[in-house]
Amino acid sequence: MTSTLRTLTVPLDVDSSSGGLPSFLVRDDVLCWSRRENGLVGFGELARFTASGPDRFLEADIWWRHLVIEADVTDPLEIPGTGPVAFGSFAFSKTSAFESRLILPEIVVGIRDGQSWLTQLTLDDVELTEAGALAALAGWLSSGVGHPTNSQLLSFRRPITTTSASQLGDGKVTLESGSLSETAWKQAVADGVAEIRTGKLEKLVLARDVVATLPDGVNAANVLRQLAGRYRECWTYGVDGLVGATPEMLIQVEGRTAQARVLAGTLDRRDAEGLDGSPMEYAERVLAGSEKQRHEHEIAIQSLTTQLAPFSEAMNAHSEPFILELPNVWHLASDVKAELADIEGHVPTCLALINALHPTAAVCGTPTLVAGELIRELEHMDRGPYAGPVGWLDAAGNGEWGIALRGAIIESPTTVRLYAGCGIVDGSVPDAELAETWAKFRPMLESLGISS
């Protein structure tokens, strides 16, 4: 036996022309990260790190660096996502009872820019060979969804269509308020606006939860396929029962280049139904033309760029936000790109950057400390991993970490807790903010087959 991590990466011949991850790869127990034609899935668990508290990111960073620094890596591709890879999910709050975690899988399958690969990881003395890696993957697949055929290995399948609640069987599907009733949550919004008007803070993000019960069971694999197929501009994630499709990238690192996508400002696409003119013209007028929405967006951009600046030698962001069009909503969005600085001979790692950036104003508010305390007072719940960083990293320092939005936690085989939040500023109206949460719940509700 050895405690040294060893990995073998081998190319796979998979046609990604039809888009998305191969359907047979996505299972209830899979670790998943995908967007458009790119993605990673992980099978099994070789090692796990957990932490909580204010130093959870730095402790995870130290664990990961110690694990990979002496790793024996055979990687002929050397592209982001090959070699050793860990998937992770972190608590939103330093006071959360949720254990943040990094998970090292036994098998990783990746697809990026038309290239596909398989990585086998081990801490044992077993010999790593291409044939052995392929056999290990086949073993995992046959244990869950049947052995894939050659034609499956060479083709991608689109996610299956959504089902309605009436098709879920004889069991009654229920949807109930979580920590706060709708009336109580609207009062929390009103109280938040009152605090903002005192001058204590400029923006506050308030979230709420609802609990869905599906007596016929929750099919996590189907949820992930639905999200990946319908929300192709988002990053679909699955880590330890946390599933969702986030439109917001906290930080993406490739070499010395870091990128982020910041969202703040939301408009329900249903609001444009039946109106004259094009929907996009409506979005431009109501969303981009709103002083309240643009103010909220500017706060979010300033929050991220201020925290990222000390780690960067150059940075640029859109001078004007653009409209991000999703199936359920429109967002005001801005992309930020930075060249990371070499600090004392080292480029900052993904987790070091996350430690500096999280939480941004887009999911907490500003000033951060004041907003965080008010969130704990008004929400009456532990967000757990909701609005926390979720994603992956490799041994070369590359990684993608989104903010766990438009998601849910599968709490049992039949129950799912969904989360949604809204940016609250002076002028926010409780009824409108409540309606916005329902628009943000829609991706998960639809993927569960629940009409909304």
Coordinates of C-alpha atoms in Angstrom, one line a residue:
M1 CA 0.0 0.0 0.0
T2 CA 1.0 3.6 -0.6
S3 CA -0.5 6.9 0.3
T4 CA 1.0 8.6 -2.8
L5 CA -1.6 9.7 -5.3
R6 CA -1.1 8.2 -8.7
T7 CA -3.2 9.0 -11.8
L8 CA -3.3 7.9 -15.4
T9 CA -5.1 9.9 -18.1
V10 CA -5.9 8.4 -21.5
P11 CA -7.7 9.9 -24.5
L12 CA -11.2 8.7 -25.4
D13 CA -12.8 8.7 -28.8
V14 CA -16.1 10.4 -28.2
D15 CA -18.0 12.5 -30.7
S16 CA -19.3 15.6 -28.9
S17 CA -20.9 17.2 -31.9
S18 CA -24.5 16.9 -30.6
G19 CA -23.7 18.6 -27.3
G20 CA -23.8 17.8 -23.6
L21 CA -22.5 15.0 -21.6
P22 CA -23.2 11.4 -22.7
S23 CA -26.5 10.4 -21.1
F24 CA -25.1 7.1 -19.7
L25 CA -22.4 8.9 -17.7
V26 CA -24.9 10.9 -15.6
R27 CA -26.1 8.9 -12.6
D28 CA -27.7 9.6 -9.2
D29 CA -24.4 9.2 -7.4
V30 CA -22.2 11.1 -9.9
L31 CA -20.0 14.1 -9.4
C32 CA -20.9 16.4 -12.3
W33 CA -19.9 19.8 -13.8
S34 CA -21.0 20.7 -17.4
R35 CA -21.8 23.5 -19.7
R36 CA -22.6 23.3 -23.4
E37 CA -20.3 20.7 -25.0
N38 CA -17.8 20.7 -22.1
G39 CA -17.9 18.8 -18.8
L40 CA -16.5 16.6 -16.1
V41 CA -18.1 13.6 -14.3
G42 CA -16.6 11.7 -11.4
F43 CA -17.3 8.2 -10.2
G44 CA -16.5 6.8 -6.7
E45 CA -14.6 8.4 -3.8
L46 CA -11.0 7.9 -3.2
A47 CA -10.5 10.6 -0.6
R48 CA -12.5 13.4 1.0
F49 CA -11.6 16.6 2.9
T50 CA -14.1 18.4 5.1
A51 CA -13.8 21.7 7.0
S52 CA -16.0 24.5 8.4
G53 CA -15.5 28.0 9.7
P54 CA -13.8 31.0 8.3
D55 CA -10.6 29.2 7.2
R56 CA -12.5 26.4 5.2
F57 CA -11.1 27.5 1.8
L58 CA -7.5 27.8 3.0
E59 CA -7.6 24.5 4.8
A60 CA -8.9 22.8 1.7
D61 CA -6.2 24.5 -0.4
I62 CA -3.5 23.2 1.9
W63 CA -5.0 19.6 1.8
W64 CA -5.2 19.6 -1.9
R65 CA -1.6 21.0 -2.5
H66 CA -0.2 18.4 -0.1
L67 CA -2.1 15.7 -1.9
V68 CA -0.9 16.6 -5.4
I69 CA 2.6 18.0 -4.8
E70 CA 4.2 14.5 -4.8
A71 CA 1.6 12.8 -7.0
D72 CA 2.7 10.4 -9.7
V73 CA 0.8 11.8 -12.7
T74 CA 0.8 10.3 -16.2
D75 CA -1.1 12.9 -18.4
P76 CA -0.3 13.1 -22.1
L77 CA -3.0 15.7 -22.7
E78 CA -2.1 18.3 -20.0
I79 CA -5.3 20.4 -20.5
P80 CA -7.6 21.8 -17.8
G81 CA -9.4 18.9 -16.1
T82 CA -6.9 16.2 -16.8
G83 CA -4.7 14.5 -14.2
P84 CA -5.8 14.7 -10.6
V85 CA -9.2 16.4 -10.2
A86 CA -11.3 17.1 -7.1
F87 CA -14.9 18.3 -7.0
G88 CA -16.0 20.6 -4.2
S89 CA -18.9 22.3 -2.5
F90 CA -18.4 25.0 0.2
A91 CA -20.8 26.5 2.8
F92 CA -22.0 30.0 2.1
S93 CA -21.3 31.1 5.7
K94 CA -18.4 30.8 8.0
T95 CA -21.0 30.1 10.7
S96 CA -22.7 27.3 8.8
A97 CA -23.1 23.8 10.2
F98 CA -22.7 22.4 6.7
E99 CA -19.3 20.7 6.2
S100 CA -17.5 22.1 3.2
R101 CA -15.9 19.4 1.2
L102 CA -13.4 18.4 -1.6
I103 CA -14.0 14.9 -3.0
L104 CA -11.3 13.0 -4.9
P105 CA -13.1 10.5 -7.3
E106 CA -11.7 7.2 -8.5
I107 CA -12.6 7.8 -12.1
V108 CA -13.0 11.1 -14.0
V109 CA -14.4 11.4 -17.6
G110 CA -13.9 14.8 -19.2
I111 CA -14.9 16.6 -22.4
R112 CA -13.4 19.9 -23.5
D113 CA -13.3 21.6 -26.9
G114 CA -13.9 18.3 -28.7
Q115 CA -11.3 16.3 -26.8
S116 CA -12.4 13.6 -24.3
W117 CA -10.5 11.6 -21.8
L118 CA -10.6 9.2 -18.9
T119 CA -8.5 9.6 -15.7
Q120 CA -8.1 6.8 -13.2
L121 CA -6.9 7.7 -9.7
T122 CA -5.5 5.5 -7.0
L123 CA -3.7 5.6 -3.6
D124 CA -2.8 1.9 -3.9
D125 CA 0.1 0.0 -5.5
V126 CA -2.1 -1.3 -8.4
E127 CA -0.6 -0.9 -11.8
L128 CA -2.4 1.8 -13.9
T129 CA -2.9 0.9 -17.5
E130 CA -5.2 2.1 -20.3
A131 CA -7.0 -1.2 -20.4
G132 CA -7.4 -1.2 -16.6
A133 CA -8.8 2.4 -16.7
L134 CA -11.3 1.5 -19.4
A135 CA -12.4 -1.6 -17.5
A136 CA -12.8 0.4 -14.3
L137 CA -15.1 2.9 -16.1
A138 CA -17.1 0.1 -17.6
G139 CA -17.5 -1.4 -14.2
W140 CA -18.9 1.8 -12.7
L141 CA -21.3 2.2 -15.6
S142 CA -22.5 -1.4 -15.5
S143 CA -23.2 -1.1 -11.8
G144 CA -25.5 1.8 -12.3
V145 CA -27.2 2.0 -15.7
G146 CA -26.0 -1.0 -17.7
H147 CA -22.8 -1.5 -19.7
P148 CA -22.7 1.1 -22.5
T149 CA -22.6 -0.1 -26.1
N150 CA -20.0 1.0 -28.6
S151 CA -22.5 3.2 -30.2
Q152 CA -23.2 4.9 -26.9
L153 CA -19.6 5.5 -26.3
L154 CA -19.4 7.3 -29.7
S155 CA -22.5 9.4 -29.4
F156 CA -24.1 12.0 -27.2
R157 CA -27.8 12.0 -26.4
R158 CA -29.9 15.0 -25.6
P159 CA -31.6 15.1 -22.2
I160 CA -35.0 13.5 -22.1
T161 CA -38.1 15.8 -22.0
T162 CA -39.5 16.9 -18.7
T163 CA -42.5 15.2 -17.1
S164 CA -45.5 16.8 -15.5
A165 CA -46.4 16.2 -11.9
S166 CA -49.3 14.0 -13.1
Q167 CA -46.9 11.6 -14.7
L168 CA -44.9 11.0 -11.5
G169 CA -47.2 8.2 -10.3
D170 CA -50.0 7.9 -7.8
G171 CA -48.0 9.7 -5.0
K172 CA -49.0 13.2 -4.3
V173 CA -46.3 15.8 -5.0
T174 CA -46.3 18.6 -2.4
L175 CA -44.5 21.9 -2.2
E176 CA -44.3 23.7 1.1
S177 CA -42.6 26.8 2.5
G178 CA -39.4 26.1 4.3
S179 CA -37.9 28.3 7.1
L180 CA -40.3 31.2 6.5
S181 CA -43.8 31.5 5.1
E182 CA -44.3 33.8 2.2
T183 CA -45.8 36.4 4.4
A184 CA -42.9 36.2 6.9
W185 CA -40.4 36.4 4.1
K186 CA -42.0 39.5 2.6
Q187 CA -41.8 41.1 6.1
A188 CA -38.1 40.2 6.1
V189 CA -37.7 42.0 2.8
A190 CA -39.5 45.0 4.2
D191 CA -37.2 45.0 7.3
G192 CA -34.2 44.7 5.1
V193 CA -35.2 47.8 3.1
A194 CA -35.8 49.7 6.3
E195 CA -32.2 48.8 7.4
I196 CA -30.8 50.0 4.1
R197 CA -32.6 53.3 4.5
T198 CA -30.8 53.9 7.8
G199 CA -27.6 53.9 5.8
K200 CA -26.1 50.9 7.5
L201 CA -25.8 49.0 4.2
E202 CA -26.3 49.6 0.5
K203 CA -27.5 46.1 -0.6
L204 CA -28.8 43.0 1.0
V205 CA -29.4 39.5 -0.5
L206 CA -32.2 37.6 1.1
A207 CA -32.9 34.0 0.3
R208 CA -35.8 31.6 1.0
D209 CA -36.4 27.9 0.8
V210 CA -39.2 25.6 -0.2
V211 CA -39.4 21.8 0.3
A212 CA -40.7 19.5 -2.5
T213 CA -41.8 16.0 -1.6
L214 CA -42.0 13.5 -4.4
P215 CA -43.3 10.2 -3.0
D216 CA -42.2 8.3 -6.1
G217 CA -38.7 9.3 -5.5
V218 CA -36.1 11.9 -6.7
N219 CA -34.2 11.0 -9.8
A220 CA -31.0 13.1 -9.5
A221 CA -29.6 11.9 -12.8
N222 CA -32.7 13.0 -14.6
V223 CA -32.6 16.4 -12.8
L224 CA -29.0 16.9 -14.0
R225 CA -29.9 15.9 -17.6
Q226 CA -32.9 18.3 -17.6
L227 CA -30.8 21.2 -16.4
A228 CA -27.9 20.6 -18.7
G229 CA -30.2 20.4 -21.7
R230 CA -32.4 23.4 -21.0
Y231 CA -29.9 25.7 -19.4
R232 CA -27.0 25.4 -21.7
E233 CA -25.6 28.9 -20.8
C234 CA -25.4 27.8 -17.2
W235 CA -23.0 25.5 -15.4
T236 CA -24.8 22.4 -14.3
Y237 CA -23.4 20.9 -11.1
G238 CA -23.9 17.9 -8.9
V239 CA -21.8 17.3 -5.7
D240 CA -23.0 15.1 -2.8
G241 CA -26.7 15.7 -3.4
L242 CA -26.3 19.4 -4.2
V243 CA -27.7 19.8 -7.7
G244 CA -28.4 22.9 -9.9
A245 CA -27.5 25.0 -12.9
T246 CA -25.9 28.3 -12.0
P247 CA -25.6 31.2 -14.4
E248 CA -22.9 32.9 -12.2
M249 CA -19.2 32.0 -12.4
L250 CA -17.4 33.1 -9.2
I251 CA -13.9 32.3 -10.7
Q252 CA -12.5 30.3 -13.5
V253 CA -8.8 29.8 -13.7
E254 CA -6.8 28.6 -16.7
G255 CA -3.1 29.1 -16.3
R256 CA -2.6 32.7 -15.3
T257 CA -6.0 33.8 -16.7
A258 CA -8.9 34.2 -14.4
Q259 CA -12.5 35.0 -15.5
A260 CA -15.8 35.6 -13.7
R261 CA -19.4 36.3 -14.7
V262 CA -21.3 38.6 -12.4
L263 CA -25.1 38.8 -12.3
A264 CA -27.3 41.2 -10.6
G265 CA -30.7 42.4 -11.8
T266 CA -33.4 40.0 -12.8
L267 CA -36.6 40.0 -14.9
D268 CA -39.0 37.2 -15.2
R269 CA -39.5 36.3 -18.9
R270 CA -43.2 35.6 -18.2
D271 CA -43.6 39.3 -17.7
A272 CA -43.2 39.8 -21.4
E273 CA -45.9 37.4 -22.5
G274 CA -48.7 39.0 -24.5
L275 CA -46.9 42.3 -24.9
D276 CA -46.2 44.0 -28.3
G277 CA -42.7 44.1 -29.6
S278 CA -39.9 41.6 -29.2
P279 CA -39.1 40.1 -25.7
M280 CA -35.5 41.3 -25.9
E281 CA -36.6 44.9 -26.5
Y282 CA -38.8 44.5 -23.4
A283 CA -35.9 43.2 -21.4
E284 CA -33.6 46.1 -22.6
R285 CA -36.2 48.7 -21.7
V286 CA -37.3 47.3 -18.3
L287 CA -34.1 45.6 -17.1
A288 CA -31.2 47.6 -18.6
G289 CA -33.2 50.8 -18.4
S290 CA -34.0 50.4 -14.7
E291 CA -31.9 52.6 -12.4
K292 CA -32.6 50.2 -9.5
Q293 CA -31.4 47.2 -11.4
R294 CA -28.3 48.9 -12.8
H295 CA -27.4 50.2 -9.3
E296 CA -27.7 46.7 -7.9
H297 CA -25.5 45.4 -10.7
E298 CA -22.8 48.1 -10.3
I299 CA -22.5 47.1 -6.6
A300 CA -21.9 43.5 -7.5
I301 CA -19.3 44.4 -10.1
Q302 CA -17.5 46.7 -7.8
S303 CA -17.5 44.1 -5.1
L304 CA -15.8 41.5 -7.3
T305 CA -13.2 43.7 -9.0
T306 CA -12.1 45.3 -5.7
Q307 CA -11.4 41.9 -4.1
L308 CA -9.8 40.5 -7.3
A309 CA -7.5 43.5 -7.9
P310 CA -4.7 42.6 -5.4
F311 CA -4.2 39.3 -7.2
S312 CA -4.1 40.7 -10.7
E313 CA -1.6 42.6 -12.8
A314 CA -4.3 43.5 -15.4
M315 CA -8.1 43.4 -15.4
N316 CA -10.9 44.3 -17.7
A317 CA -14.7 44.2 -17.4
H318 CA -17.6 45.2 -19.6
S319 CA -18.2 48.9 -19.5
E320 CA -21.9 48.2 -19.9
P321 CA -23.7 45.1 -18.7
F322 CA -25.3 42.8 -21.3
I323 CA -28.6 40.9 -21.1
L324 CA -28.2 37.2 -20.4
E325 CA -31.1 35.4 -21.8
L326 CA -32.1 32.2 -19.9
P327 CA -35.3 30.1 -20.4
N328 CA -36.8 31.4 -17.1
V329 CA -35.4 34.9 -16.7
W330 CA -33.2 37.7 -18.1
H331 CA -30.2 39.0 -16.1
L332 CA -28.0 41.9 -16.2
A333 CA -24.6 40.3 -16.6
S334 CA -20.9 41.4 -16.9
D335 CA -17.8 39.3 -17.6
V336 CA -14.6 40.1 -15.9
K337 CA -11.2 38.9 -17.1
A338 CA -7.9 39.2 -15.2
E339 CA -4.3 38.2 -15.6
L340 CA -3.1 36.8 -12.3
A341 CA 0.0 38.3 -10.8
D342 CA 3.0 36.2 -9.8
I343 CA 3.3 36.8 -6.1
E344 CA 6.6 35.7 -4.6
G345 CA 7.0 33.1 -7.3
H346 CA 3.5 31.7 -7.1
V347 CA 0.3 32.4 -9.0
P348 CA -2.7 32.4 -6.6
T349 CA -4.7 29.1 -6.5
C350 CA -8.4 28.8 -7.2
L351 CA -9.2 28.3 -3.5
A352 CA -7.0 31.3 -2.5
L353 CA -8.9 33.5 -4.9
I354 CA -12.2 32.1 -3.6
N355 CA -11.2 32.9 -0.1
A356 CA -10.7 36.5 -1.1
L357 CA -13.8 36.8 -3.3
H358 CA -16.5 35.0 -1.4
P359 CA -19.1 36.2 -0.5
T360 CA -19.6 38.8 -3.2
A361 CA -22.2 41.5 -3.1
A362 CA -24.2 39.5 -5.7
V363 CA -25.1 36.8 -3.1
C364 CA -24.6 38.6 0.2
G365 CA -24.7 42.4 0.0
T366 CA -22.5 45.3 0.9
P367 CA -20.8 46.0 3.2
T368 CA -20.3 42.3 3.5
L369 CA -20.0 42.0 7.3
V370 CA -23.1 44.1 7.9
A371 CA -25.1 42.2 5.2
G372 CA -24.0 38.8 6.5
E373 CA -25.1 39.6 10.1
L374 CA -28.5 40.8 8.8
I375 CA -28.9 37.7 6.6
R376 CA -28.6 35.5 9.7
E377 CA -31.1 37.7 11.5
L378 CA -33.8 37.9 8.8
E379 CA -33.6 34.6 6.9
H380 CA -34.0 32.2 9.9
M381 CA -32.2 29.4 8.2
D382 CA -28.7 28.0 7.5
R383 CA -28.1 28.4 3.8
G384 CA -25.7 25.4 3.9
P385 CA -24.0 25.2 0.4
Y386 CA -26.6 27.4 -1.3
A387 CA -24.9 30.5 -2.7
G388 CA -21.5 29.0 -1.8
P389 CA -18.8 28.0 -4.2
V390 CA -19.2 24.8 -6.2
G391 CA -17.0 23.3 -8.8
W392 CA -13.7 21.6 -9.5
L393 CA -9.9 22.1 -9.5
D394 CA -6.9 20.2 -10.9
A395 CA -3.3 19.8 -9.8
A396 CA -2.1 22.4 -12.3
G397 CA -4.0 25.1 -10.7
N398 CA -6.9 25.2 -13.2
G399 CA -10.5 25.1 -12.0
E400 CA -14.0 26.4 -12.4
W401 CA -16.0 27.5 -9.4
G402 CA -19.6 28.7 -9.8
I403 CA -21.9 30.1 -7.2
A404 CA -24.4 27.4 -6.1
L405 CA -27.6 29.1 -7.4
R406 CA -30.7 27.8 -9.1
G407 CA -30.2 24.6 -7.1
A408 CA -31.4 22.4 -4.4
I409 CA -30.2 19.8 -1.8
I410 CA -31.6 16.3 -2.1
E411 CA -32.3 15.7 1.6
S412 CA -33.8 12.2 1.3
P413 CA -34.9 9.8 -1.5
T414 CA -38.2 11.7 -1.7
T415 CA -37.5 15.3 -0.5
V416 CA -35.7 18.2 -2.0
R417 CA -35.0 21.6 -0.5
L418 CA -34.9 24.4 -3.1
Y419 CA -33.3 27.8 -2.5
A420 CA -33.7 31.2 -4.3
G421 CA -32.6 34.7 -3.3
C422 CA -33.0 38.3 -4.4
G423 CA -30.9 41.4 -4.2
I424 CA -32.6 44.0 -1.9
V425 CA -31.9 47.7 -2.3
D426 CA -33.7 50.9 -1.5
G427 CA -36.8 50.7 -3.6
S428 CA -37.3 46.9 -3.5
V429 CA -40.9 45.9 -3.2
P430 CA -41.6 42.7 -1.1
D431 CA -44.3 41.3 -3.5
A432 CA -42.1 41.8 -6.5
E433 CA -39.1 40.1 -4.7
L434 CA -41.3 37.2 -3.8
A435 CA -42.4 36.8 -7.4
E436 CA -38.7 36.9 -8.4
T437 CA -37.9 33.9 -6.1
W438 CA -40.6 31.9 -7.9
A439 CA -39.0 32.7 -11.2
K440 CA -35.7 31.5 -9.9
F441 CA -37.2 28.3 -8.4
R442 CA -38.5 27.4 -11.9
P443 CA -35.4 25.6 -13.3
M444 CA -35.4 23.2 -10.4
L445 CA -39.2 22.8 -10.2
E446 CA -39.3 22.0 -13.9
S447 CA -36.5 19.5 -13.7
L448 CA -38.4 17.7 -10.9
G449 CA -41.5 17.6 -13.1
I450 CA -43.4 20.1 -10.9
S451 CA -45.6 22.7 -12.6
S452 CA -44.8 26.3 -11.6

